[in-house]
Short mmCIF file of C-alpha atoms and ligand atoms in Angstrom, two decimals:
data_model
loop_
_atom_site.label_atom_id
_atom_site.label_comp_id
_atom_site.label_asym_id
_atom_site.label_seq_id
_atom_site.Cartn_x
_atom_site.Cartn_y
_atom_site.Cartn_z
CA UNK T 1 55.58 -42.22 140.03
CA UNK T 2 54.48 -43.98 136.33
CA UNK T 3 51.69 -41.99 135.44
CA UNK T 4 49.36 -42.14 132.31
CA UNK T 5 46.77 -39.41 131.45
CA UNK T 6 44.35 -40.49 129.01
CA UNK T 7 43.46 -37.29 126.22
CA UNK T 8 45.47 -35.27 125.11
CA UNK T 9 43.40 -31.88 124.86
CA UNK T 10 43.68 -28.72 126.26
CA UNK T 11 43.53 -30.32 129.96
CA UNK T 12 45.27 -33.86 129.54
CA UNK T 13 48.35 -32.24 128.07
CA UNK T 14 49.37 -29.65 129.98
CA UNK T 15 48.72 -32.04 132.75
CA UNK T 16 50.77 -34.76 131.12
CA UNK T 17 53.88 -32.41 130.89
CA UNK T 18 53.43 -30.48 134.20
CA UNK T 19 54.11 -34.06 136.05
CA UNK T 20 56.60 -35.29 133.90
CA UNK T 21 58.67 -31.92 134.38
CA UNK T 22 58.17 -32.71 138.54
CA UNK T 23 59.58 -35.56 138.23
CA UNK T 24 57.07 -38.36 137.09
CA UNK T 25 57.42 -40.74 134.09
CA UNK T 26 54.29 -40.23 131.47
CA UNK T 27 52.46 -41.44 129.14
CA UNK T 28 49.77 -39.93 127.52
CA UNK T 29 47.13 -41.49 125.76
CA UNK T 30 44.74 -40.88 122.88
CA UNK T 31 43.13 -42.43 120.54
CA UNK T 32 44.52 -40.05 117.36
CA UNK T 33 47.06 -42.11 116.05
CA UNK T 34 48.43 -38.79 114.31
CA UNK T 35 48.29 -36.83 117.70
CA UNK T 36 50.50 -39.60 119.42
CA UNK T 37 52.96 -39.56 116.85
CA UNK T 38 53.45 -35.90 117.11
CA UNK T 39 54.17 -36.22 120.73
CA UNK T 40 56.19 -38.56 120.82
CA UNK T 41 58.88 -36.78 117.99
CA UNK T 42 58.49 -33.97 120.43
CA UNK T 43 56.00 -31.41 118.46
CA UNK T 44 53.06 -30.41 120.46
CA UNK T 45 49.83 -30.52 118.61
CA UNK T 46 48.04 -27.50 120.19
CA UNK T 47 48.73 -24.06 121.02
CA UNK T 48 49.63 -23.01 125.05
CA UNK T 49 52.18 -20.79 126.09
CA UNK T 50 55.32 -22.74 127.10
CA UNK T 51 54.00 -25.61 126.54
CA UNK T 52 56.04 -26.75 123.23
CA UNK T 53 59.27 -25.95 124.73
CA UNK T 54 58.92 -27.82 127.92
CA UNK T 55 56.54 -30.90 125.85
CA UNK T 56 59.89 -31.17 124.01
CA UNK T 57 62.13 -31.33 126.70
CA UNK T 58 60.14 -34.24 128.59
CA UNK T 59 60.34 -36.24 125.20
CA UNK T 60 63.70 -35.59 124.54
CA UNK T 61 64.57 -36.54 127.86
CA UNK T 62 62.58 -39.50 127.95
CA UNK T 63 60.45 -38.50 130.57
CA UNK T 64 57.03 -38.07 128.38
CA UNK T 65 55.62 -40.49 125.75
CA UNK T 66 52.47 -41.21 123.79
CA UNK T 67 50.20 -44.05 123.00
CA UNK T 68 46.91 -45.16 121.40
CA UNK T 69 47.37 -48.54 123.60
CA UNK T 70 45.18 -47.63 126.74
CA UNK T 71 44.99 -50.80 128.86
CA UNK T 72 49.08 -51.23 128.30
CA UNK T 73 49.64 -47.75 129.22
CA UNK T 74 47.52 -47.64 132.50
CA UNK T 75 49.18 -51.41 133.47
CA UNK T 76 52.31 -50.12 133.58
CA UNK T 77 51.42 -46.91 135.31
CA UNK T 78 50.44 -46.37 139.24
CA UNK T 79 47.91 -43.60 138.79
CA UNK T 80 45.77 -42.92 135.60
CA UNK T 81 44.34 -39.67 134.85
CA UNK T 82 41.08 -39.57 133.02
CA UNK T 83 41.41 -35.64 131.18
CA UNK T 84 38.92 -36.48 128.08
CA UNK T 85 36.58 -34.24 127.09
CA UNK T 86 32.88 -34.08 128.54
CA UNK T 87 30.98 -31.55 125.70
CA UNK T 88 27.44 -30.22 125.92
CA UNK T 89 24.50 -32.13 124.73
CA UNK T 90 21.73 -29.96 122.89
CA UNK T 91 19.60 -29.70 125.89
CA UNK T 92 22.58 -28.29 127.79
CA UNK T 93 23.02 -31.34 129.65
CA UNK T 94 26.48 -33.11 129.95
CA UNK T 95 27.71 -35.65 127.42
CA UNK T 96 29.54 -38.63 129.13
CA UNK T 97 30.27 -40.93 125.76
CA UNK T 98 34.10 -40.13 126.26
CA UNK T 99 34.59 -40.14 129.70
CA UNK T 100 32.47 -43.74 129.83
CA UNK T 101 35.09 -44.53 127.16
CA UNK T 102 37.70 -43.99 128.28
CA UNK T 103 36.84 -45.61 131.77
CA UNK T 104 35.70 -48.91 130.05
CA UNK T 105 39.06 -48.72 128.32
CA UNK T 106 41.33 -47.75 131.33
CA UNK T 107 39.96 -50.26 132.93
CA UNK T 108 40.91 -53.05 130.99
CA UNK T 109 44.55 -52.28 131.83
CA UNK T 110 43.92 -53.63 135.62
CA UNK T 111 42.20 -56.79 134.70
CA UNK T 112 45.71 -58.60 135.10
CA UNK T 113 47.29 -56.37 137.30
CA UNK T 114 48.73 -57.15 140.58
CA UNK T 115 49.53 -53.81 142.63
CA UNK T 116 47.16 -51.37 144.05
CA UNK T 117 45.85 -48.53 140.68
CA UNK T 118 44.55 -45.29 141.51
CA UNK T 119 41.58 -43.65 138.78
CA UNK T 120 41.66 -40.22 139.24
CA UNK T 121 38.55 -38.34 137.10
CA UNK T 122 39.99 -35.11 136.04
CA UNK T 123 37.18 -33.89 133.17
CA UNK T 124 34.52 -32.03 134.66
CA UNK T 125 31.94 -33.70 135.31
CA UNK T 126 28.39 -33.21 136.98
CA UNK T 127 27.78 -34.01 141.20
CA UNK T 128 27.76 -37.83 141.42
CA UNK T 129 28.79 -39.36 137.84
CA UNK T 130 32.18 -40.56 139.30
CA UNK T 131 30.75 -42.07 142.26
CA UNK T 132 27.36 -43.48 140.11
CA UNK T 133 28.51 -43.54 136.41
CA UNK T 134 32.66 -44.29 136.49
CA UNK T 135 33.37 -46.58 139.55
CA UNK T 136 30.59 -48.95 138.02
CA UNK T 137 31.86 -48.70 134.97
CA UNK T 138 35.59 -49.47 136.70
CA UNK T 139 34.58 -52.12 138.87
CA UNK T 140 32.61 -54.32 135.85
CA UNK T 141 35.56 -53.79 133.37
CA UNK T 142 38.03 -54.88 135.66
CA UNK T 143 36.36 -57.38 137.47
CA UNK T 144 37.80 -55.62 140.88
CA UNK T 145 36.30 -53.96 143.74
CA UNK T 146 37.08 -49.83 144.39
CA UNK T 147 38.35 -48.77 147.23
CA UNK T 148 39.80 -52.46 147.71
CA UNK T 149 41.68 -53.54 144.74
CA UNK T 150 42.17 -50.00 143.27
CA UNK T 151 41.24 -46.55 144.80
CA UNK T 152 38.91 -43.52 143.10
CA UNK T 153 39.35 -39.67 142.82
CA UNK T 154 38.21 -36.65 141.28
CA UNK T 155 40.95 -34.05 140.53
CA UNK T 156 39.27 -30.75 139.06
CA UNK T 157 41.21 -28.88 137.06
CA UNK T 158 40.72 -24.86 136.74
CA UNK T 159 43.34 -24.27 134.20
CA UNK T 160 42.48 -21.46 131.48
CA UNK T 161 42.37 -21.79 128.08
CA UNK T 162 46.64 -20.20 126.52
CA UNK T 163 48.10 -20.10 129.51
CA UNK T 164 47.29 -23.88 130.79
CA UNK T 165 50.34 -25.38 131.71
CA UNK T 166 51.54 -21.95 133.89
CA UNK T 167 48.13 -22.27 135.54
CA UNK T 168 48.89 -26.46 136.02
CA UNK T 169 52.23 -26.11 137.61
CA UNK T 170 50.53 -22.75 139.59
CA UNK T 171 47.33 -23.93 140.91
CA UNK T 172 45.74 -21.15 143.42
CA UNK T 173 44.78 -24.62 144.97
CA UNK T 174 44.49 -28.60 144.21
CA UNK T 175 41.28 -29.80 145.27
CA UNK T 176 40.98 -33.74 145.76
CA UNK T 177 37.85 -36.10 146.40
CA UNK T 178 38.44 -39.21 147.45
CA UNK T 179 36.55 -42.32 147.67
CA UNK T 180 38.33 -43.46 150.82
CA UNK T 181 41.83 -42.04 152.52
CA UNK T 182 44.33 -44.49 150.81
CA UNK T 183 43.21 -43.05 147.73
CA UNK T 184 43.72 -39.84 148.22
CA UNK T 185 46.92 -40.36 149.63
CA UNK T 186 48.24 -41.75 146.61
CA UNK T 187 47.26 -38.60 144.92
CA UNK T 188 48.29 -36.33 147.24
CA UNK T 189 52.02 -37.56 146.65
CA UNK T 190 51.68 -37.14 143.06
CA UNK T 191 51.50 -33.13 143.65
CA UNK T 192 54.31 -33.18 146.47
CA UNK T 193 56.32 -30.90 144.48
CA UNK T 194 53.29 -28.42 144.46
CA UNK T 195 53.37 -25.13 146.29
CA UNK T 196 49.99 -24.80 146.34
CA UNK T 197 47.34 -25.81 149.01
CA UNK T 198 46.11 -29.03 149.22
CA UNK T 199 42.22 -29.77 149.87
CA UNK T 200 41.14 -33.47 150.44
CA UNK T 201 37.12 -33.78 150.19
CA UNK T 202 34.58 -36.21 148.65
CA UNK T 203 34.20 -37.45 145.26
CA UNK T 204 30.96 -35.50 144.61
CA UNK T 205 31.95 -31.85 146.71
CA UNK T 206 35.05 -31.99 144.57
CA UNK T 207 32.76 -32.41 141.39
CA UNK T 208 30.89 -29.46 142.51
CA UNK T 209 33.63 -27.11 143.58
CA UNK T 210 34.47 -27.26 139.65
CA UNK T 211 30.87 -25.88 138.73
CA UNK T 212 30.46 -23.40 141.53
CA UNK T 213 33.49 -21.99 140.55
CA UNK T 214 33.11 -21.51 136.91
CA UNK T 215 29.56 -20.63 137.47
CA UNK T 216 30.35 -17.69 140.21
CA UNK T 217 33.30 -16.77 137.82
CA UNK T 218 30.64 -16.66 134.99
CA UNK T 219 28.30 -14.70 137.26
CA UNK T 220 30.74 -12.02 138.50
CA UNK T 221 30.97 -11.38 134.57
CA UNK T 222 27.01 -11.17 134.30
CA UNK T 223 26.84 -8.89 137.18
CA UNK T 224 29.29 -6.74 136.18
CA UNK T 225 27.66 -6.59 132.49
CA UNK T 226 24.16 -5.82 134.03
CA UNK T 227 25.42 -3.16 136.02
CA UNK T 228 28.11 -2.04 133.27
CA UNK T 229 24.41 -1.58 131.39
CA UNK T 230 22.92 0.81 134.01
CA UNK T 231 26.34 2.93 134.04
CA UNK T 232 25.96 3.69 130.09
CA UNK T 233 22.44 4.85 130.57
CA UNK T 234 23.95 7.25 133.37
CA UNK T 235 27.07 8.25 131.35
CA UNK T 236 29.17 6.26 134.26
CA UNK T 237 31.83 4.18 133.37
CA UNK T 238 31.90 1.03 134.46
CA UNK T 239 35.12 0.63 135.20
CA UNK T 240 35.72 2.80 137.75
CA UNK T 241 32.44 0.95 139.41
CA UNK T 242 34.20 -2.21 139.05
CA UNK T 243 37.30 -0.75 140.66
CA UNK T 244 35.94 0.78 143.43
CA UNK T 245 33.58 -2.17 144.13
CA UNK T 246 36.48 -4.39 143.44
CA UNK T 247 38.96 -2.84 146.58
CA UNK T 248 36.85 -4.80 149.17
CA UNK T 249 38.65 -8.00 149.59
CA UNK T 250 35.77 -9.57 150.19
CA UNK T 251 34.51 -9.25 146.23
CA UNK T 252 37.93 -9.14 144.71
CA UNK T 253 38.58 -7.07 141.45
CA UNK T 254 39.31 -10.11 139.09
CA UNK T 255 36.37 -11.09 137.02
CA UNK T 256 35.05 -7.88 136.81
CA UNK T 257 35.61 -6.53 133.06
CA UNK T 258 32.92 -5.89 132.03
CA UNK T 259 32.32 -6.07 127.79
CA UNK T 260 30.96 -8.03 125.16
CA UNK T 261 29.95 -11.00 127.60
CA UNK T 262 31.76 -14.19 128.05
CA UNK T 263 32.50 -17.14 125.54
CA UNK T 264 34.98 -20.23 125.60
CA UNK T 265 34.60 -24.13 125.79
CA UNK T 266 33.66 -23.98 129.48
CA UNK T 267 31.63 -20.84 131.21
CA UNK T 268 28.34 -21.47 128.87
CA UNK T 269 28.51 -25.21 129.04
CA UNK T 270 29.22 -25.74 132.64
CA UNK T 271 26.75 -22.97 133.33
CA UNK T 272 24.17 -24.67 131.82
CA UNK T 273 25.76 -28.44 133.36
CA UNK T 274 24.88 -27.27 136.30
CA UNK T 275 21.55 -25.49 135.87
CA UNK T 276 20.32 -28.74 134.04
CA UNK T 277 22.08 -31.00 136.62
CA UNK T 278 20.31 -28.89 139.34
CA UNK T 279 16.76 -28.76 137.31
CA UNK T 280 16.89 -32.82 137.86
CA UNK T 281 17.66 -32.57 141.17
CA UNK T 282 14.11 -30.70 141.39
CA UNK T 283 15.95 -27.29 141.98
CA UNK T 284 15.34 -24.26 140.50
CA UNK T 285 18.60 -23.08 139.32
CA UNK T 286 17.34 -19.17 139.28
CA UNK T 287 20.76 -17.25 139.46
CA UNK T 288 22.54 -19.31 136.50
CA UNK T 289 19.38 -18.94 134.40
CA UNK T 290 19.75 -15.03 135.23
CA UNK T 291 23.62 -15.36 134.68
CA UNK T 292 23.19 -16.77 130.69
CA UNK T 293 20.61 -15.08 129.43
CA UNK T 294 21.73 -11.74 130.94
CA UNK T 295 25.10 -13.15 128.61
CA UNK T 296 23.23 -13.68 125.76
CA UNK T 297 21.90 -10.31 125.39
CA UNK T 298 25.41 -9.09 126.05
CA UNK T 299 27.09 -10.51 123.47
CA UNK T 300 25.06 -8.37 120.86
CA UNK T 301 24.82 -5.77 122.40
CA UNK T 302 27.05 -3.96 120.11
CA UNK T 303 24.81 -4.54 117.29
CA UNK T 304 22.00 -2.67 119.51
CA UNK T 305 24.76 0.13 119.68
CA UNK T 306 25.25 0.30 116.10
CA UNK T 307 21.64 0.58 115.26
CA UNK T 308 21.53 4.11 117.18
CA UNK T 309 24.06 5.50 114.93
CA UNK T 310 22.44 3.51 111.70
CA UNK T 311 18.83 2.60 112.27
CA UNK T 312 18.99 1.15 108.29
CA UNK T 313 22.06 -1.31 108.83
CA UNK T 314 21.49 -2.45 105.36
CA UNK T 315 24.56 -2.09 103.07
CA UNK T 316 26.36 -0.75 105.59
CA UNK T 317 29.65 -1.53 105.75
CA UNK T 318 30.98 -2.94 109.55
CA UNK T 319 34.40 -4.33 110.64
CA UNK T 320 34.71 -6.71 112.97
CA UNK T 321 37.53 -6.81 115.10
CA UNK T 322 38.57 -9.85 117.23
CA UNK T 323 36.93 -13.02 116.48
CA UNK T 324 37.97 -16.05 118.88
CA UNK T 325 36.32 -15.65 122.83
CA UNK T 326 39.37 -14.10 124.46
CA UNK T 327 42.99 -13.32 123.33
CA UNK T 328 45.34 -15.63 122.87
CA UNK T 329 43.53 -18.48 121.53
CA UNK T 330 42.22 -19.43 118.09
CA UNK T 331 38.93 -20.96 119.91
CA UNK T 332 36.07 -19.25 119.01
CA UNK T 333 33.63 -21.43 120.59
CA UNK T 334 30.90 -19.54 121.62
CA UNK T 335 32.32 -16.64 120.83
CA UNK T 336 30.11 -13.48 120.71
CA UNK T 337 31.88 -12.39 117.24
CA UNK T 338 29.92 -15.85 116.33
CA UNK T 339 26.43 -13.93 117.06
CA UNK T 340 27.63 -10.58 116.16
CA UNK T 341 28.15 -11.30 112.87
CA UNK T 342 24.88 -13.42 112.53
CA UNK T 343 23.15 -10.40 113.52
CA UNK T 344 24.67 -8.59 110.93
CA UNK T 345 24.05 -10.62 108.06
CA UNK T 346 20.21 -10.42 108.42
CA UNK T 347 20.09 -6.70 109.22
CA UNK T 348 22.22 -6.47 105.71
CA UNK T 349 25.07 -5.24 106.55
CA UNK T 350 28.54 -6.24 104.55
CA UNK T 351 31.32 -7.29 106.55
CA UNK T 352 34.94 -6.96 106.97
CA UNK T 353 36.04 -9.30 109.48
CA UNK T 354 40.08 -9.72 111.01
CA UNK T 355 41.81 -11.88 113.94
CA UNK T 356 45.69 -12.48 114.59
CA UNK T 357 44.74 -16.10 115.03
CA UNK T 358 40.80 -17.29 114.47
CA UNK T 359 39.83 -16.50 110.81
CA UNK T 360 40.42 -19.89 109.65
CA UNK T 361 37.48 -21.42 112.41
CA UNK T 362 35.42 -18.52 111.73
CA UNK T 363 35.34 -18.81 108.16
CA UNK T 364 34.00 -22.61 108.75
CA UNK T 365 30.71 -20.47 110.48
CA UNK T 366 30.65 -17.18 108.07
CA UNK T 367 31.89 -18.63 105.09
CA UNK T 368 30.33 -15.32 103.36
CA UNK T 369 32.55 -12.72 105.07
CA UNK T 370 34.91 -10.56 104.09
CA UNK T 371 38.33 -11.67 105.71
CA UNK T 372 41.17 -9.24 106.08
CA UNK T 373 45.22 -9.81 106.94
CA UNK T 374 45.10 -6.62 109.26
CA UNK T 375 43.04 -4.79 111.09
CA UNK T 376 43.75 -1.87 108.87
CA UNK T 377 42.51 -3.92 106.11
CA UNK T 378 39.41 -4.53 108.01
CA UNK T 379 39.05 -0.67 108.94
CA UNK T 380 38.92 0.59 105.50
CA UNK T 381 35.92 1.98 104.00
CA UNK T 382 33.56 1.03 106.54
CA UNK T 383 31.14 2.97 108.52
CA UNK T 384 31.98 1.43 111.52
CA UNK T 385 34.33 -0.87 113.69
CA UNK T 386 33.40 -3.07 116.56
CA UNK T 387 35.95 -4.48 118.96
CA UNK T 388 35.05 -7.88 119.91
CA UNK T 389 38.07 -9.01 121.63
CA UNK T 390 40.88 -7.40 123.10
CA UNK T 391 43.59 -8.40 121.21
CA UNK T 392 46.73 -6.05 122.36
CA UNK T 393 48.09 -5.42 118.90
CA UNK T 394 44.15 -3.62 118.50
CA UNK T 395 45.91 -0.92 120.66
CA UNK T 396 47.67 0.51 118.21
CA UNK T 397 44.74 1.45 116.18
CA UNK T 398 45.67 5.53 115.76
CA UNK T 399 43.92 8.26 114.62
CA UNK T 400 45.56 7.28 111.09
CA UNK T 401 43.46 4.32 110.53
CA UNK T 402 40.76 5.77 111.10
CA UNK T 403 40.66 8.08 109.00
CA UNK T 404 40.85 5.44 105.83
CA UNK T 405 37.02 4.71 107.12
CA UNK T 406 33.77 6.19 105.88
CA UNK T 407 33.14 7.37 109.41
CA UNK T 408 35.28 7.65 112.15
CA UNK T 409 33.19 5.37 114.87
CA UNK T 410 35.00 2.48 117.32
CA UNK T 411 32.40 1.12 119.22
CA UNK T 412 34.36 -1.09 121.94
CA UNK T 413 33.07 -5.01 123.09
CA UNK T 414 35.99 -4.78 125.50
CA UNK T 415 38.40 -2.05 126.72
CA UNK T 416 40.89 -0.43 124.76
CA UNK T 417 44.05 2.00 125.41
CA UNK T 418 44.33 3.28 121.99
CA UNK T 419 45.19 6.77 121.18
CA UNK T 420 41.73 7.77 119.83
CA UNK T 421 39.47 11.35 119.92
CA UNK T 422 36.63 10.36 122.66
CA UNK T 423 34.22 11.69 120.01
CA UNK T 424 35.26 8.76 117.58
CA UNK T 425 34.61 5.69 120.40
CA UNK T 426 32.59 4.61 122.25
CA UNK T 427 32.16 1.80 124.88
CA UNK T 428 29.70 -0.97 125.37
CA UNK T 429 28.96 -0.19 128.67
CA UNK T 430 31.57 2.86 129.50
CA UNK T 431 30.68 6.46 128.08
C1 UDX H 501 37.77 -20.48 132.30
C2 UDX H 501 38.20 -20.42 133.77
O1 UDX H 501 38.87 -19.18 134.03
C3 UDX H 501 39.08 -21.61 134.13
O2 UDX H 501 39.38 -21.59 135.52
C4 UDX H 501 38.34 -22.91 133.76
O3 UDX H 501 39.14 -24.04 134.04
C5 UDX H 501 37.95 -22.90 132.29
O4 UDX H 501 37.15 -21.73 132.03
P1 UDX H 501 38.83 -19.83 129.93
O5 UDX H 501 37.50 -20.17 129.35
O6 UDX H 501 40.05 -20.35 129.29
O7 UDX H 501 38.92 -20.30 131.48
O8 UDX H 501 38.95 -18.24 129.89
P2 UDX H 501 38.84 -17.01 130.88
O9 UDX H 501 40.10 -16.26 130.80
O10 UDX H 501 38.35 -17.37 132.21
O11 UDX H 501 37.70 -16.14 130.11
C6 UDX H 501 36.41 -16.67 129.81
C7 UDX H 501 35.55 -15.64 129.13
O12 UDX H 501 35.14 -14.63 130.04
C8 UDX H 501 36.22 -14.90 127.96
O13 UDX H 501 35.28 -14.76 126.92
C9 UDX H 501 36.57 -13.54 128.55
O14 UDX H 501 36.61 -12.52 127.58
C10 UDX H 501 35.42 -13.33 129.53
N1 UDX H 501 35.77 -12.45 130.66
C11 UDX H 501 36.70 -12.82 131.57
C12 UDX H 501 35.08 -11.23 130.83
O15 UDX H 501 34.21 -10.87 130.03
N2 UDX H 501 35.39 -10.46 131.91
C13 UDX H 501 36.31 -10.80 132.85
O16 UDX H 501 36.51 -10.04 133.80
C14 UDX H 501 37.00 -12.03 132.66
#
C-alpha cells in the first residue's frame, strides 16, 4: 500500500519505517525542511533504538522518503497517517493547532483525487475531537463527504519513548476505531503482517482506550509510590510489596517500581487531558486528580529525605545523578531532576549535576549548575548524592567513589544494584 504519515516525531517515524520495512511504500511528511532532507539521505534525526539502521535501509532501498509537500504526498498515497504532535495547553487541556493543521493540509491532497483515501488520526487525542473537530475539518477542505468519498480512523499508538520502533513492529495489540466498516478494513490490511491482535471499535472508544491506558499505567505508579511511602515509615521495602502483590495475574507486576515518581512527554499531560476532558464533561475526575498530585509530591521527595540528614541545606554541596525522566532518552520533560534541583537552589544548596545523555536540555532550565562528564565527577566533595534516574552505568558506583565525597550518603530516586555498605544508602521508599 502507498502510505504517507504526516510528522515526523517520536510517533510518526517509527511508524513511517515500521510499514515501509512490512512492505509498504512511504512517505513521510513534515514541515522542517531540514528534517526532510535528513531523511531522505538516510540519517535519522532523533534518537530510538534500531531505528537509524533500519530508517537507512528503507531509504536506501527506496522504500521510505520525505517531503514538506503535504497535499502531493497524501494524493499519491491510499492511507494517510496523521502522527503530529497534540502538547498541553497551560490549563492542562489539549492543544489541537497541529493536528487541525495538519488535517486542513492533508486534506487538500483529496480535493482532485479520484479513488477512495483513508485518514487515520494517530496523535492522541481527547474522546470525540476526530469525530467533532477532524472529519469537519476533512470534509470542508476537501469538499467530500466521510465515510462516502473517503473513510475515517483513529489508530492509538502506545509506543514508549527509546525503544519506539521495537514497540511499533511489537504492539501487545492494535486498536482501531472506525467511522464505518470499509474504513476500517482498509486499515486493518495495512497491519496484515502484524502478529499482534487486532481490535476494531469506534472512533471515540479508541480515543479513550489511549487515555485509560496511560492514565491506569500512570496510576499503578502513584499507587505503588503511596504505598512505597507507608513501607519506609515501617522499615518495609517496597519492593518485595510490589512483588508479592504483583504475582496475582490479575494486577500484573509491570508498572510497579516504585521511585522518584513518573515524568515524560505523555503520563502528566494525558493525565491531566483526561481529567480536564472529563471536568467538561461535568465529571469529577477524582482518581487522576489523586494520581498527579500524589506524583508531584513524589518527585521531591528526595529533597524531604535530604533535609533529615541536613536540616540547614544551605551551602551544602548535593550531586545529582540522572537528569532526563527515564533511561535511555535525552528528554527531560517533566522530569523530577527538573523540580529536584529547583528545590535545591532555594534551600541553598550548590550543585553538581551529571547524565550520559540530558545535560545539554537541562542546562537550558538550570543554567546555574554545576555540570560534570562523570558521575565520579559529580560525586566528589559533596555531602550527598541523589539518584534520579536509573541509568545502568550508575551501577557501578563502588565503595571507591564514595569515598572521594564529604560524606558517604546515596539516597536512591529509583533502585540500584550497586555494591554499596547499607549504612551509606538509602532508598526513597525502601529501607
Ligand atoms: C509511556 C507509555 O509506557 C507508552 O505506552 C505511551 O505510548 C507513552 O507513555 P514513556 O513515557 O516513553 O511511555 O515511558 P515509560 O517507560 O512508560 O515511563 C514513564 C515514566 O514512568 C518514567 O518517568 C519512568 O521512570 C516511570 N515509571 C515507569 C515508574 O516510576 N515506575 C514504573 O514501574 C514504570
Amino acid at each position: 500500500m502507498h502510505i504517507s504519515v504526516v510528522g515526523t516525531g517520536y510517533v510518526g517515524l517509527p511508524a513511517g519505517t515500521g510499514l515501509a520495512s512490512r512492505g509498504n511504500q512511504v512517505t513521510c511528511i513534515d514541515i522542517d525542511e531540514e528534517k526532510v532532507e535528513k531523511i531522505n539521505n538516510g540519517d535519522c534525526p532523533i534518537y530510538e533504538e534500531d531505528l537509524p539502521e533500519l530508517l537507512e535501509e528503507m531509504v536506501s532501498q527506496g522504500k521510505l522518503s520525505a517531503t514538506t509537500n503535504t497535499a502531493e504526498a497524501v494524493a499519491d498515497s491510499d492511507i494517510t497517517f496523521l502522527a503530529v504532535g497534540t502538547p498541553m495547553n497551560n490549563d492542562g487541556s489539549i492543544n489541537l493547532e497541529y493536528i487541525k493543521q495538519a488535517a486542513e493540509d492533508a486534506a487538500e491532497g483529496i480535493k482532485e483525487k479520484d479513488g477512495y483515501h483513508v485518514f487515520v488520526v494517530k496523535s492522541t487525542v481527547v474522546p470525540t475531537t476526530t469525530e467533532e473537530e477532524i472529519i469537519p475539518i476533512l470534509e470542508v477542505v476537501s469538499g467530500k463527504k466521510a465515510g462516502e468519498d473517503f473513510g475515517v480512523c483513529m489508530n492509538p499508538e502506545f509506543l514508549r519513548e527509546g525503544t519506539a520502533l521495537n514497540d511499533f513492529l511489537e504492539p501487545d495489540r492494535i486498536v482501531i476505531g472506525e467511522l464505518d466498516e470499509k474504513s476500517g478494513d482498509t486499515l486493518e490490511k495495512v497491519y496484515s503482517e502484524f502478529d499482534a491482535p487486532i481490535m476494531r471499535t469506534s472512533l471515540k472508544a479508541a480515543e479513550l482506550i489511549k487515555y485509560a491506558s496511560n492514565s491506569l499505567l500512570a496510576t499503578k505508579i502513584s499507587f505503588i509510590n503511596e504505598i512505597g511511602n507507608l513501607c519506609k515509615e515501617l522499615g518495609i521495602d517496597v519492593y518485595e510489596v510490589a512483588d508479592g502483590v504483583g504475582m496475582d495475574h490479575r494486577v500484573k507486576r509491570d508498572f510497579l517500581d516504585s521511585g522518584a515518581g513518573f515524568g515524560g512527554s505523555c503520563f502528566p499531560k494525558d493525565v491531566r487531558a483526561l481529567a480536564s476532558f472529563m471536568e467538561d464533561q461535568g465529571e469529577e475526575p477524582r482518581i487522576l486528580e489523586d494520581t498527579i498530585s500524589v506524583n508531584e509530591d513524589q518527585k521531591t521527595k528526595l529533597v524531604e529525605q535530604l533535609e533529615d540528614h541536613y536540616p540547614d541545606l544551605s551551602g551544602k554541596k548535593i550531586a545529582v545523578l540522572g537528569l532526563s525522566f527515564k533511561p535511555g532518552t535525552d528528554d527531560i520533560r517533566q522530569s523530577p531532576a527538573i523540580d529536584i534541583i529547583s528545590e535545591l537552589k532555594e534551600l541553598g544548596a550548590q550543585i553538581k549535576a551529571y547524565d550520559p545523555k540530558a545535560i545539554e536540555n537541562m542546562k537550558e532550565k538550570h543554567p546555574d549548575v554545576e555540570y560534570t562528564s562523570s558521575y565520579e565527577e559529580a560525586l566528589e566533595d559533596t555531602d550527598a548524592g541523589l539518584i534520579v534516574t536509573d541509568w545502568d552505568e550508575f551501577n557501578a558506583i563502588d565503595r571507591g567513589d564514595l569515598q572521594t565525597m564529604n560524606k558517604a550518603l546515596l539516597l536512591e530516586g529509583r533502585r540500584m544494584s550497586y555494591d554499596v555498605d547499607e549504612e551509606n544508602r538509602e532508598g526513597i521508599t525502601w529501607p
